[in-house]
Amino acid sequence: MPDGDIVHPTLSARYNSVYKQLCDGAFDEGALAHEALLCLKKDLQAFGDAPIHLIFQEADLFTAIAIRMQNGQEINWAQERRNILELKRFVDGPKRALGLVVKTCEQQILLLQKEQQYVGMVSDFSLEIMKGYLTNVYDAQFAKKAAQTRGLYRPVDLHTLQQTLGEMRPHVLRGIHFFAEQVLHKGTMQQLRRPRRAPIKKIDLEQDLNRDLSDLLR
């Protein structure tokens, strides 16, 4: 297939290589995830740093909610959801990116309301929201689109494709955590580095053969 041809009707072109490998039946989930993280990195850099500023403001809002909950105060959850949306009005940036920050905060506040899982963990709000935002970008830009259709590249078993995406996900999430910590430390998306891939263990055929023979002779 010549470069530039459409391989999927809705995917960004930068994900073409990963998607082609998925359709071709690539089974190295770590390698696929590493390449997907490069695409995600470029998406995040294209979206810019405005989402970071919004995330910090939203984290302050969550911190205030958690403190009130710890003090036994009643929370008006509908009002807090309106506050999440209101903060977005004061940040200038790509609507899609800021919308994904808001989506992340809506997911987080639902967890807080139902499970109260962040009470006592106030310092984690910035990290949790940042990781949620990066994950939502990955899902919106690649994972959900790739999993919903067979695309135009070649016929592929959708179940197998979705299974491979699922097996990639732990690797991707580890990379996202690595990205999130960098962003919080540096305050920008422009200096992101991917985590190093685990080295592939070289196979010593002679050593393995001798070990197998010795096992058989025991």
mmCIF file of C-alpha atoms in Angstrom, residues 79-217:
data_model
loop_
_atom_site.group_PDB
_atom_site.id
_atom_site.type_symbol
_atom_site.label_atom_id
_atom_site.label_comp_id
_atom_site.label_asym_id
_atom_site.label_seq_id
_atom_site.Cartn_x
_atom_site.Cartn_y
_atom_site.Cartn_z
ATOM 1 C CA GLN A 79 -22.834 22.420 41.694
ATOM 2 C CA GLU A 80 -19.353 20.891 41.695
ATOM 3 C CA ARG A 81 -19.960 19.560 38.188
ATOM 4 C CA ARG A 82 -20.948 23.060 37.115
ATOM 5 C CA ASN A 83 -17.757 24.368 38.725
ATOM 6 C CA ILE A 84 -15.713 21.912 36.641
ATOM 7 C CA LEU A 85 -17.272 23.267 33.453
ATOM 8 C CA GLU A 86 -16.917 26.868 34.624
ATOM 9 C CA LEU A 87 -13.146 26.567 35.048
ATOM 10 C CA LYS A 88 -12.828 25.559 31.392
ATOM 11 C CA ARG A 89 -14.199 28.958 30.326
ATOM 12 C CA PHE A 90 -11.113 30.729 31.652
ATOM 13 C CA VAL A 91 -8.507 28.619 29.842
ATOM 14 C CA ASP A 92 -7.639 29.318 26.222
ATOM 15 C CA GLY A 93 -6.695 26.193 24.302
ATOM 16 C CA PRO A 94 -7.873 23.534 21.841
ATOM 17 C CA LYS A 95 -11.511 22.733 22.558
ATOM 18 C CA ARG A 96 -11.002 19.015 22.009
ATOM 19 C CA ALA A 97 -8.146 18.813 24.505
ATOM 20 C CA LEU A 98 -9.899 20.918 27.141
ATOM 21 C CA GLY A 99 -13.038 18.864 26.606
ATOM 22 C CA LEU A 100 -11.070 15.716 27.408
ATOM 23 C CA VAL A 101 -9.820 17.327 30.627
ATOM 24 C CA VAL A 102 -13.426 18.064 31.588
ATOM 25 C CA LYS A 103 -14.424 14.497 30.705
ATOM 26 C CA THR A 104 -11.642 13.222 32.961
ATOM 27 C CA CYS A 105 -12.805 15.426 35.829
ATOM 28 C CA GLU A 106 -16.386 14.248 35.393
ATOM 29 C CA GLN A 107 -15.136 10.663 35.629
ATOM 30 C CA GLN A 108 -13.107 11.496 38.722
ATOM 31 C CA ILE A 109 -15.916 13.293 40.502
ATOM 32 C CA LEU A 110 -18.223 10.346 39.852
ATOM 33 C CA LEU A 111 -15.675 8.064 41.524
ATOM 34 C CA LEU A 112 -15.305 10.497 44.396
ATOM 35 C CA GLN A 113 -19.056 10.731 44.850
ATOM 36 C CA LYS A 114 -19.671 6.975 44.701
ATOM 37 C CA GLU A 115 -16.596 5.569 46.384
ATOM 38 C CA GLN A 116 -14.971 8.525 48.162
ATOM 39 C CA GLN A 117 -11.696 6.860 47.199
ATOM 40 C CA TYR A 118 -9.573 10.010 47.204
ATOM 41 C CA VAL A 119 -10.397 11.240 50.682
ATOM 42 C CA GLY A 120 -7.105 11.301 52.569
ATOM 43 C CA MET A 121 -5.127 11.264 49.284
ATOM 44 C CA VAL A 122 -5.376 14.956 48.432
ATOM 45 C CA SER A 123 -1.842 15.206 47.040
ATOM 46 C CA ASP A 124 -2.700 12.719 44.269
ATOM 47 C CA PHE A 125 -5.353 14.761 42.477
ATOM 48 C CA SER A 126 -3.024 16.411 39.967
ATOM 49 C CA LEU A 127 -1.435 13.080 39.079
ATOM 50 C CA GLU A 128 -4.737 11.206 38.863
ATOM 51 C CA ILE A 129 -6.373 13.835 36.667
ATOM 52 C CA MET A 130 -3.265 14.091 34.483
ATOM 53 C CA LYS A 131 -3.157 10.317 33.981
ATOM 54 C CA GLY A 132 -6.875 10.308 33.247
ATOM 55 C CA TYR A 133 -6.478 13.062 30.661
ATOM 56 C CA LEU A 134 -3.603 11.293 28.892
ATOM 57 C CA THR A 135 -5.572 8.044 28.888
ATOM 58 C CA ASN A 136 -8.632 9.758 27.451
ATOM 59 C CA VAL A 137 -6.494 11.284 24.693
ATOM 60 C CA TYR A 138 -5.088 7.845 23.833
ATOM 61 C CA ASP A 139 -8.555 6.288 23.809
ATOM 62 C CA ALA A 140 -10.155 9.092 21.803
ATOM 63 C CA GLN A 141 -7.353 9.364 19.260
ATOM 64 C CA PHE A 142 -6.598 5.679 18.791
ATOM 65 C CA ALA A 143 -7.846 2.829 20.965
ATOM 66 C CA LYS A 144 -11.603 3.323 20.680
ATOM 67 C CA LYS A 145 -11.471 4.110 16.971
ATOM 68 C CA ALA A 146 -9.263 1.133 16.159
ATOM 69 C CA ALA A 147 -11.477 -1.224 18.162
ATOM 70 C CA GLN A 148 -14.798 -0.178 16.627
ATOM 71 C CA THR A 149 -14.268 -1.008 12.972
ATOM 72 C CA ARG A 150 -12.255 -3.286 10.755
ATOM 73 C CA GLY A 151 -11.024 -0.239 8.888
ATOM 74 C CA LEU A 152 -9.939 -0.047 5.279
ATOM 75 C CA TYR A 153 -6.491 -1.603 5.395
ATOM 76 C CA ARG A 154 -7.414 -5.277 5.166
ATOM 77 C CA PRO A 155 -9.998 -7.656 6.607
ATOM 78 C CA VAL A 156 -9.087 -8.557 10.166
ATOM 79 C CA ASP A 157 -10.820 -10.466 12.909
ATOM 80 C CA LEU A 158 -12.228 -7.747 15.133
ATOM 81 C CA HIS A 159 -12.084 -9.920 18.254
ATOM 82 C CA THR A 160 -8.370 -10.580 17.717
ATOM 83 C CA LEU A 161 -7.691 -6.891 17.126
ATOM 84 C CA GLN A 162 -9.546 -5.917 20.303
ATOM 85 C CA GLN A 163 -7.712 -8.608 22.249
ATOM 86 C CA THR A 164 -4.349 -7.262 21.103
ATOM 87 C CA LEU A 165 -5.391 -3.729 22.042
ATOM 88 C CA GLY A 166 -6.284 -5.047 25.483
ATOM 89 C CA GLU A 167 -2.902 -6.734 25.838
ATOM 90 C CA MET A 168 -1.175 -3.505 24.792
ATOM 91 C CA ARG A 169 -3.045 -1.474 27.383
ATOM 92 C CA PRO A 170 -0.971 -2.284 30.513
ATOM 93 C CA HIS A 171 2.170 -1.243 28.610
ATOM 94 C CA VAL A 172 0.464 1.949 27.435
ATOM 95 C CA LEU A 173 -0.790 2.789 30.928
ATOM 96 C CA ARG A 174 2.706 2.396 32.359
ATOM 97 C CA GLY A 175 3.942 4.801 29.695
ATOM 98 C CA ILE A 176 1.123 7.217 30.493
ATOM 99 C CA HIS A 177 2.096 7.204 34.171
ATOM 100 C CA PHE A 178 5.675 7.949 33.098
ATOM 101 C CA PHE A 179 4.446 10.831 30.903
ATOM 102 C CA ALA A 180 2.220 12.235 33.662
ATOM 103 C CA GLU A 181 5.044 12.404 36.179
ATOM 104 C CA GLN A 182 7.232 14.227 33.645
ATOM 105 C CA VAL A 183 4.514 16.766 32.863
ATOM 106 C CA LEU A 184 3.880 17.520 36.526
ATOM 107 C CA HIS A 185 7.611 17.930 37.115
ATOM 108 C CA LYS A 186 8.395 20.071 34.055
ATOM 109 C CA GLY A 187 5.060 21.831 33.498
ATOM 110 C CA THR A 188 5.064 21.203 29.755
ATOM 111 C CA MET A 189 4.211 18.544 27.177
ATOM 112 C CA GLN A 190 7.093 19.553 24.943
ATOM 113 C CA GLN A 191 9.853 17.590 26.699
ATOM 114 C CA LEU A 192 8.202 14.195 27.029
ATOM 115 C CA ARG A 193 10.318 11.059 26.839
ATOM 116 C CA ARG A 194 8.979 7.561 26.459
ATOM 117 C CA PRO A 195 10.019 4.931 28.997
ATOM 118 C CA ARG A 196 12.712 2.575 27.826
ATOM 119 C CA ARG A 197 11.531 -0.690 26.398
ATOM 120 C CA ALA A 198 12.509 -3.778 28.330
ATOM 121 C CA PRO A 199 15.409 -5.422 26.443
ATOM 122 C CA ILE A 200 14.526 -8.542 24.502
ATOM 123 C CA LYS A 201 16.283 -11.512 26.044
ATOM 124 C CA LYS A 202 18.614 -13.186 23.574
ATOM 125 C CA ILE A 203 18.133 -16.904 23.159
ATOM 126 C CA ASP A 204 21.197 -19.129 23.439
ATOM 127 C CA LEU A 205 20.022 -22.140 21.433
ATOM 128 C CA GLU A 206 22.985 -24.333 22.373
ATOM 129 C CA GLN A 207 22.605 -23.565 26.075
ATOM 130 C CA ASP A 208 18.847 -24.157 25.953
ATOM 131 C CA LEU A 209 19.314 -27.421 24.043
ATOM 132 C CA ASN A 210 21.869 -28.701 26.569
ATOM 133 C CA ARG A 211 19.536 -27.747 29.422
ATOM 134 C CA ASP A 212 16.636 -29.577 27.768
ATOM 135 C CA LEU A 213 18.764 -32.710 27.238
ATOM 136 C CA SER A 214 19.978 -32.700 30.834
ATOM 137 C CA ASP A 215 16.385 -32.372 32.025
ATOM 138 C CA LEU A 216 15.400 -35.392 29.937
ATOM 139 C CA LEU A 217 18.248 -37.497 31.360
#
